[in-house]
PDB file of C-alpha atoms in Angstrom:
ATOM      1  CA  GLU A   2       0.000   0.000   0.000  1.00 93.00           C
ATOM      2  CA  ALA A   3       1.293   3.454  -0.910  1.00 95.00           C
ATOM      3  CA  GLU A   4       2.472   5.483   2.062  1.00 97.00           C
ATOM      4  CA  LEU A   5       4.029   8.791   3.029  1.00 98.00           C
ATOM      5  CA  VAL A   6       6.413   8.907   5.971  1.00 97.00           C
ATOM      6  CA  GLU A   7       7.359  12.215   7.602  1.00 96.00           C
ATOM      7  CA  SER A   8      10.404  12.831   9.766  1.00 97.00           C
ATOM      8  CA  GLY A   9      12.410  15.702  11.175  1.00 97.00           C
ATOM      9  CA  GLY A  10      10.080  17.091  13.798  1.00 97.00           C
ATOM     10  CA  GLY A  11      11.140  17.938  17.322  1.00 97.00           C
ATOM     11  CA  LEU A  12      11.623  20.660  19.899  1.00 98.00           C
ATOM     12  CA  VAL A  13      13.209  23.906  18.714  1.00 98.00           C
ATOM     13  CA  GLN A  14      13.660  27.323  20.293  1.00 98.00           C
ATOM     14  CA  PRO A  15      11.886  30.395  18.927  1.00 98.00           C
ATOM     15  CA  GLY A  16      13.861  31.767  15.999  1.00 98.00           C
ATOM     16  CA  GLY A  17      15.327  28.361  15.219  1.00 98.00           C
ATOM     17  CA  SER A  18      15.078  26.155  12.157  1.00 98.00           C
ATOM     18  CA  LEU A  19      13.978  22.638  11.270  1.00 98.00           C
ATOM     19  CA  ARG A  20      13.768  20.661   8.053  1.00 98.00           C
ATOM     20  CA  LEU A  21      10.960  18.185   7.656  1.00 98.00           C
ATOM     21  CA  SER A  22      11.137  15.305   5.198  1.00 98.00           C
ATOM     22  CA  CYS A  23       8.340  13.343   3.578  1.00 98.00           C
ATOM     23  CA  THR A  24       9.311  10.131   1.808  1.00 98.00           C
ATOM     24  CA  ALA A  25       7.010   8.088  -0.374  1.00 97.00           C
ATOM     25  CA  THR A  26       7.015   4.312  -0.213  1.00 96.00           C
ATOM     26  CA  ARG A  27       5.532   1.922  -2.773  1.00 96.00           C
ATOM     27  CA  PHE A  28       4.877   4.702  -5.282  1.00 95.00           C
ATOM     28  CA  SER A  29       6.836   7.370  -7.127  1.00 95.00           C
ATOM     29  CA  LEU A  30       6.309  10.974  -5.994  1.00 94.00           C
ATOM     30  CA  ARG A  31       7.463  12.235  -9.384  1.00 95.00           C
ATOM     31  CA  ALA A  32       4.001  12.545 -10.935  1.00 94.00           C
ATOM     32  CA  TYR A  33       2.217  14.222  -8.039  1.00 96.00           C
ATOM     33  CA  TRP A  34       1.718  17.669  -6.600  1.00 96.00           C
ATOM     34  CA  MET A  35       2.502  17.581  -2.900  1.00 97.00           C
ATOM     35  CA  HIS A  36       1.235  19.676  -0.010  1.00 98.00           C
ATOM     36  CA  TRP A  37       2.058  20.345   3.617  1.00 98.00           C
ATOM     37  CA  VAL A  38      -0.760  20.779   6.141  1.00 98.00           C
ATOM     38  CA  ARG A  39      -0.445  21.471   9.853  1.00 98.00           C
ATOM     39  CA  GLN A  40      -2.640  21.023  12.898  1.00 98.00           C
ATOM     40  CA  ALA A  41      -1.961  22.782  16.180  1.00 98.00           C
ATOM     41  CA  PRO A  42      -2.829  20.776  19.312  1.00 97.00           C
ATOM     42  CA  GLY A  43      -6.607  20.555  19.650  1.00 96.00           C
ATOM     43  CA  LYS A  44      -7.161  22.722  16.577  1.00 97.00           C
ATOM     44  CA  GLY A  45      -8.187  22.280  12.967  1.00 98.00           C
ATOM     45  CA  LEU A  46      -6.318  21.603   9.747  1.00 98.00           C
ATOM     46  CA  VAL A  47      -4.433  24.500   8.189  1.00 98.00           C
ATOM     47  CA  TRP A  48      -2.915  24.439   4.731  1.00 98.00           C
ATOM     48  CA  VAL A  49       0.782  25.437   4.661  1.00 98.00           C
ATOM     49  CA  SER A  50       2.351  24.952   1.259  1.00 98.00           C
ATOM     50  CA  ARG A  51       2.300  23.107  -2.068  1.00 97.00           C
ATOM     51  CA  ILE A  52       4.801  22.199  -4.762  1.00 97.00           C
ATOM     52  CA  ASN A  53       4.225  21.048  -8.312  1.00 96.00           C
ATOM     53  CA  THR A  54       5.711  17.966  -9.927  1.00 96.00           C
ATOM     54  CA  ASP A  55       9.005  19.502 -11.088  1.00 95.00           C
ATOM     55  CA  GLY A  56       9.431  21.812  -8.112  1.00 95.00           C
ATOM     56  CA  ARG A  57       9.229  25.033 -10.092  1.00 97.00           C
ATOM     57  CA  THR A  58       5.841  26.151  -8.773  1.00 96.00           C
ATOM     58  CA  ARG A  59       5.546  26.689  -5.037  1.00 97.00           C
ATOM     59  CA  THR A  60       2.810  28.379  -3.021  1.00 96.00           C
ATOM     60  CA  TYR A  61       2.662  29.293   0.652  1.00 97.00           C
ATOM     61  CA  ALA A  62       0.106  30.360   3.215  1.00 97.00           C
ATOM     62  CA  ASP A  63       0.531  33.991   4.251  1.00 95.00           C
ATOM     63  CA  SER A  64       1.439  32.895   7.774  1.00 96.00           C
ATOM     64  CA  VAL A  65       4.604  31.073   6.633  1.00 97.00           C
ATOM     65  CA  GLY A  66       5.612  32.888   3.457  1.00 94.00           C
ATOM     66  CA  GLY A  67       9.178  34.185   3.631  1.00 95.00           C
ATOM     67  CA  ARG A  68      10.036  31.789   6.470  1.00 98.00           C
ATOM     68  CA  PHE A  69       9.233  28.323   5.055  1.00 98.00           C
ATOM     69  CA  THR A  70      10.528  26.779   1.828  1.00 98.00           C
ATOM     70  CA  VAL A  71       9.120  23.674   0.183  1.00 98.00           C
ATOM     71  CA  SER A  72      11.292  21.606  -2.145  1.00 98.00           C
ATOM     72  CA  ARG A  73      11.487  18.131  -3.592  1.00 98.00           C
ATOM     73  CA  ASP A  74      13.992  15.564  -4.798  1.00 97.00           C
ATOM     74  CA  ASN A  75      12.147  13.223  -7.119  1.00 97.00           C
ATOM     75  CA  ASP A  76      15.160  10.920  -7.390  1.00 97.00           C
ATOM     76  CA  ARG A  77      15.049  10.434  -3.617  1.00 97.00           C
ATOM     77  CA  ASN A  78      11.228  10.231  -3.667  1.00 97.00           C
ATOM     78  CA  THR A  79      11.150  12.907  -0.981  1.00 98.00           C
ATOM     79  CA  VAL A  80       9.586  16.299  -0.355  1.00 98.00           C
ATOM     80  CA  TYR A  81      11.003  18.734   2.182  1.00 98.00           C
ATOM     81  CA  LEU A  82       9.797  21.665   4.253  1.00 98.00           C
ATOM     82  CA  GLN A  83      12.536  23.964   5.482  1.00 98.00           C
ATOM     83  CA  MET A  84      11.218  26.025   8.380  1.00 98.00           C
ATOM     84  CA  ASN A  85      13.171  29.082   9.524  1.00 98.00           C
ATOM     85  CA  SER A  86      12.506  31.834  12.073  1.00 98.00           C
ATOM     86  CA  LEU A  87      10.146  29.529  13.908  1.00 98.00           C
ATOM     87  CA  ARG A  88       7.550  30.985  16.252  1.00 98.00           C
ATOM     88  CA  ALA A  89       5.496  29.521  19.080  1.00 98.00           C
ATOM     89  CA  GLU A  90       2.442  29.620  16.815  1.00 98.00           C
ATOM     90  CA  ASP A  91       4.154  27.217  14.400  1.00 98.00           C
ATOM     91  CA  THR A  92       3.795  24.462  17.007  1.00 98.00           C
ATOM     92  CA  ALA A  93       1.745  21.735  15.342  1.00 98.00           C
ATOM     93  CA  VAL A  94       1.666  18.296  13.810  1.00 98.00           C
ATOM     94  CA  TYR A  95       2.855  18.661  10.233  1.00 98.00           C
ATOM     95  CA  TYR A  96       1.428  16.365   7.581  1.00 98.00           C
ATOM     96  CA  CYS A  97       2.512  15.913   3.996  1.00 98.00           C
ATOM     97  CA  ALA A  98      -0.218  14.919   1.572  1.00 98.00           C
ATOM     98  CA  ARG A  99      -0.516  13.837  -2.037  1.00 97.00           C
ATOM     99  CA  VAL A 100      -2.888  15.144  -4.691  1.00 95.00           C
ATOM    100  CA  GLY A 101      -3.855  11.856  -6.255  1.00 91.00           C
ATOM    101  CA  GLY A 102      -6.371  12.671  -8.952  1.00 86.00           C
ATOM    102  CA  SER A 103      -8.266  15.230 -10.946  1.00 88.00           C
ATOM    103  CA  ASP A 104      -9.222  17.417  -7.985  1.00 89.00           C
ATOM    104  CA  PRO A 105      -6.208  19.693  -7.314  1.00 91.00           C
ATOM    105  CA  GLY A 106      -7.296  20.184  -3.721  1.00 89.00           C
ATOM    106  CA  ALA A 107      -8.097  16.594  -2.760  1.00 93.00           C
ATOM    107  CA  PHE A 108      -5.429  14.765  -0.783  1.00 96.00           C
ATOM    108  CA  ASP A 109      -5.751  11.012  -1.143  1.00 96.00           C
ATOM    109  CA  ILE A 110      -2.691   9.945   0.839  1.00 97.00           C
ATOM    110  CA  TRP A 111      -1.474  11.558   4.056  1.00 98.00           C
ATOM    111  CA  GLY A 112       1.578  10.853   6.140  1.00 98.00           C
ATOM    112  CA  GLN A 113       1.318   9.962   9.800  1.00 97.00           C
ATOM    113  CA  GLY A 114       2.446  13.455  10.820  1.00 98.00           C
ATOM    114  CA  THR A 115       5.499  14.781  12.640  1.00 98.00           C
ATOM    115  CA  MET A 116       5.270  17.009  15.704  1.00 98.00           C
ATOM    116  CA  VAL A 117       7.039  20.354  15.776  1.00 98.00           C
ATOM    117  CA  THR A 118       7.212  22.160  19.099  1.00 98.00           C
ATOM    118  CA  VAL A 119       8.571  25.702  19.255  1.00 98.00           C
ATOM    119  CA  SER A 120       9.373  26.637  22.833  1.00 97.00           C
ATOM    120  CA  SER A 121      12.163  27.993  24.969  1.00 96.00           C
TER     121      SER A 121
ATOM    122  CA  GLN B  25      -7.106  32.848   3.330  1.00 75.00           C
ATOM    123  CA  SER B  26      -9.874  32.646   5.916  1.00 91.00           C
ATOM    124  CA  ALA B  27     -11.024  29.212   7.015  1.00 96.00           C
ATOM    125  CA  LEU B  28     -14.280  27.877   5.644  1.00 97.00           C
ATOM    126  CA  THR B  29     -17.103  27.932   8.191  1.00 98.00           C
ATOM    127  CA  GLN B  30     -18.437  24.678   9.617  1.00 98.00           C
ATOM    128  CA  PRO B  31     -20.681  24.083  12.645  1.00 98.00           C
ATOM    129  CA  PRO B  32     -18.582  23.033  15.664  1.00 98.00           C
ATOM    130  CA  SER B  33     -20.647  19.947  16.355  1.00 97.00           C
ATOM    131  CA  ALA B  34     -23.351  17.664  15.005  1.00 98.00           C
ATOM    132  CA  SER B  35     -24.916  14.514  16.364  1.00 96.00           C
ATOM    133  CA  GLY B  36     -27.355  11.750  15.613  1.00 96.00           C
ATOM    134  CA  SER B  37     -28.461   8.349  16.794  1.00 97.00           C
ATOM    135  CA  PRO B  38     -27.303   5.157  15.088  1.00 97.00           C
ATOM    136  CA  GLY B  39     -29.090   4.723  11.786  1.00 97.00           C
ATOM    137  CA  GLN B  40     -29.991   8.392  11.481  1.00 97.00           C
ATOM    138  CA  SER B  41     -28.494  10.951   9.113  1.00 97.00           C
ATOM    139  CA  VAL B  42     -26.419  14.022   9.852  1.00 98.00           C
ATOM    140  CA  THR B  43     -25.545  16.846   7.468  1.00 98.00           C
ATOM    141  CA  ILE B  44     -22.579  19.181   7.893  1.00 98.00           C
ATOM    142  CA  SER B  45     -22.356  22.505   6.086  1.00 98.00           C
ATOM    143  CA  CYS B  46     -19.231  24.248   4.842  1.00 98.00           C
ATOM    144  CA  THR B  47     -19.499  27.895   3.823  1.00 98.00           C
ATOM    145  CA  GLY B  48     -16.864  29.748   1.879  1.00 97.00           C
ATOM    146  CA  THR B  49     -16.740  32.429  -0.770  1.00 96.00           C
ATOM    147  CA  SER B  50     -16.762  32.789  -4.525  1.00 95.00           C
ATOM    148  CA  SER B  51     -12.942  32.557  -4.381  1.00 94.00           C
ATOM    149  CA  ASP B  52     -13.003  29.005  -3.076  1.00 96.00           C
ATOM    150  CA  VAL B  53     -16.127  26.850  -2.573  1.00 97.00           C
ATOM    151  CA  GLY B  54     -18.291  28.865  -4.932  1.00 96.00           C
ATOM    152  CA  GLY B  55     -15.675  29.292  -7.592  1.00 95.00           C
ATOM    153  CA  TYR B  56     -14.689  25.712  -8.287  1.00 96.00           C
ATOM    154  CA  ASN B  57     -16.162  22.218  -8.159  1.00 97.00           C
ATOM    155  CA  TYR B  58     -13.187  21.162  -6.098  1.00 97.00           C
ATOM    156  CA  VAL B  59     -14.598  20.619  -2.635  1.00 97.00           C
ATOM    157  CA  SER B  60     -13.300  17.706  -0.593  1.00 98.00           C
ATOM    158  CA  TRP B  61     -14.244  16.217   2.770  1.00 98.00           C
ATOM    159  CA  TYR B  62     -12.035  14.445   5.306  1.00 98.00           C
ATOM    160  CA  GLN B  63     -12.670  12.296   8.358  1.00 98.00           C
ATOM    161  CA  GLN B  64     -10.192  12.387  11.229  1.00 98.00           C
ATOM    162  CA  HIS B  65     -10.217  10.127  14.244  1.00 98.00           C
ATOM    163  CA  PRO B  66      -8.261  11.195  17.357  1.00 97.00           C
ATOM    164  CA  GLY B  67      -4.524  10.880  16.915  1.00 96.00           C
ATOM    165  CA  LYS B  68      -4.853   9.823  13.282  1.00 97.00           C
ATOM    166  CA  ALA B  69      -4.201  11.452   9.944  1.00 98.00           C
ATOM    167  CA  PRO B  70      -7.193  12.715   7.968  1.00 98.00           C
ATOM    168  CA  LYS B  71      -8.839  10.363   5.474  1.00 98.00           C
ATOM    169  CA  LEU B  72     -10.323  11.524   2.176  1.00 98.00           C
ATOM    170  CA  LEU B  73     -14.077  10.846   1.985  1.00 98.00           C
ATOM    171  CA  ILE B  74     -15.288  13.036  -0.889  1.00 98.00           C
ATOM    172  CA  TYR B  75     -13.596  14.892  -3.743  1.00 97.00           C
ATOM    173  CA  GLU B  76     -14.875  17.092  -6.567  1.00 97.00           C
ATOM    174  CA  VAL B  77     -17.942  17.929  -4.432  1.00 97.00           C
ATOM    175  CA  ASN B  78     -19.662  14.552  -4.637  1.00 97.00           C
ATOM    176  CA  LYS B  79     -17.272  11.800  -5.723  1.00 97.00           C
ATOM    177  CA  ARG B  80     -16.146   9.005  -3.404  1.00 97.00           C
ATOM    178  CA  PRO B  81     -12.725   7.353  -3.536  1.00 95.00           C
ATOM    179  CA  SER B  82     -12.679   3.605  -3.793  1.00 94.00           C
ATOM    180  CA  GLY B  83     -13.466   2.017  -0.444  1.00 95.00           C
ATOM    181  CA  VAL B  84     -15.510   4.870   1.014  1.00 97.00           C
ATOM    182  CA  PRO B  85     -19.053   3.685   1.816  1.00 96.00           C
ATOM    183  CA  ASP B  86     -21.926   5.233  -0.118  1.00 96.00           C
ATOM    184  CA  ARG B  87     -23.353   6.363   3.227  1.00 97.00           C
ATOM    185  CA  PHE B  88     -21.141   9.424   2.701  1.00 98.00           C
ATOM    186  CA  SER B  89     -22.374  11.900   0.118  1.00 98.00           C
ATOM    187  CA  GLY B  90     -21.537  15.463  -0.842  1.00 98.00           C
ATOM    188  CA  SER B  91     -23.259  18.364  -2.546  1.00 98.00           C
ATOM    189  CA  LYS B  92     -22.830  22.072  -3.190  1.00 98.00           C
ATOM    190  CA  SER B  93     -25.013  25.102  -3.747  1.00 97.00           C
ATOM    191  CA  GLY B  94     -23.375  28.445  -4.347  1.00 97.00           C
ATOM    192  CA  ASN B  95     -20.755  29.129  -1.700  1.00 97.00           C
ATOM    193  CA  THR B  96     -21.930  26.333   0.611  1.00 98.00           C
ATOM    194  CA  ALA B  97     -21.016  22.668   0.408  1.00 98.00           C
ATOM    195  CA  SER B  98     -22.522  19.877   2.492  1.00 98.00           C
ATOM    196  CA  LEU B  99     -21.583  16.407   3.642  1.00 98.00           C
ATOM    197  CA  THR B 100     -24.322  13.955   4.589  1.00 98.00           C
ATOM    198  CA  VAL B 101     -23.618  10.829   6.582  1.00 98.00           C
ATOM    199  CA  SER B 102     -26.540   8.438   6.310  1.00 97.00           C
ATOM    200  CA  GLY B 103     -27.147   5.383   8.464  1.00 97.00           C
ATOM    201  CA  LEU B 104     -24.859   6.651  11.229  1.00 97.00           C
ATOM    202  CA  GLN B 105     -22.593   4.053  12.772  1.00 97.00           C
ATOM    203  CA  ALA B 106     -20.509   4.194  15.934  1.00 97.00           C
ATOM    204  CA  GLU B 107     -17.297   4.350  13.901  1.00 97.00           C
ATOM    205  CA  ASP B 108     -18.501   7.545  12.209  1.00 97.00           C
ATOM    206  CA  GLU B 109     -17.826   9.440  15.432  1.00 98.00           C
ATOM    207  CA  ALA B 110     -14.928  11.665  14.414  1.00 98.00           C
ATOM    208  CA  ASP B 111     -13.949  15.159  13.309  1.00 98.00           C
ATOM    209  CA  TYR B 112     -14.902  16.143   9.779  1.00 98.00           C
ATOM    210  CA  TYR B 113     -13.236  18.838   7.685  1.00 98.00           C
ATOM    211  CA  CYS B 114     -14.128  20.302   4.338  1.00 98.00           C
ATOM    212  CA  GLY B 115     -11.478  21.596   2.008  1.00 98.00           C
ATOM    213  CA  SER B 116     -11.571  23.687  -1.137  1.00 97.00           C
ATOM    214  CA  TYR B 117      -9.140  24.446  -3.903  1.00 95.00           C
ATOM    215  CA  ALA B 118      -8.418  28.170  -3.852  1.00 93.00           C
ATOM    216  CA  ALA B 119      -6.279  28.664  -6.980  1.00 91.00           C
ATOM    217  CA  ILE B 120      -3.311  30.979  -6.337  1.00 89.00           C
ATOM    218  CA  ASN B 121      -4.108  30.901  -2.622  1.00 89.00           C
ATOM    219  CA  GLY B 122      -3.563  27.176  -2.467  1.00 93.00           C
ATOM    220  CA  GLU B 123      -6.074  25.266  -0.412  1.00 95.00           C
ATOM    221  CA  VAL B 124      -8.368  26.244   2.409  1.00 97.00           C
ATOM    222  CA  PHE B 125      -9.888  23.987   5.062  1.00 98.00           C
ATOM    223  CA  GLY B 126     -12.998  24.305   7.137  1.00 98.00           C
ATOM    224  CA  THR B 127     -13.052  24.934  10.867  1.00 98.00           C
ATOM    225  CA  GLY B 128     -14.019  21.324  11.553  1.00 98.00           C
ATOM    226  CA  THR B 129     -17.121  19.600  12.903  1.00 98.00           C
ATOM    227  CA  LYS B 130     -17.152  17.028  15.677  1.00 98.00           C
ATOM    228  CA  VAL B 131     -19.755  14.372  14.960  1.00 98.00           C
ATOM    229  CA  SER B 132     -21.110  12.433  17.899  1.00 97.00           C
ATOM    230  CA  VAL B 133     -23.124   9.243  17.618  1.00 97.00           C
ATOM    231  CA  LEU B 134     -25.577   9.254  20.502  1.00 93.00           C
TER     232      LEU B 134
END
């Protein structure tokens, strides 16, 4: 069964950086747009970023633009989220998700999530 | 990029139906037939239930159905079962603004 596996989360101080990874297993990421979505503890889903198949088109939520960078390495079957200048309000579970079909906003496969905690 | 509006909670007895609304704007829900719905159980990743307003991925029971009128989309869960107790989120494609999710609805099976 196709899966996405995130890694790289952890505890970081305000102003610090983290890089999250999302690796696909049992399918090739190459043909898919990929997104990052986050969920603060006890809160709802919030869209963060997306990247197209060749990595040339990237979009960000206003709340992370200028601080986060999404990228991909199709040869490694992995998508990344570089997070800089982290703030307490960035604390959340971060999910990567795949757009699997004709609906550009429908995510058919999600990773298990990786927790990012920003605190001193 | 404001969140789509959903009721905080909904409930029904086993076998009954519950409908959840999702209100956006002409820049998201009303502008495209790209509304999706997700089910999330505690501590789990979301699961896609509906895409393109009313289409179900393989494996999703036909008890789940979607519709849209103007800027408001709806998810109906018919024949409620205990395992349907979960949080439900709508999502909409928003073109250059990416994607926007709803505020979430907690469904309780009484």
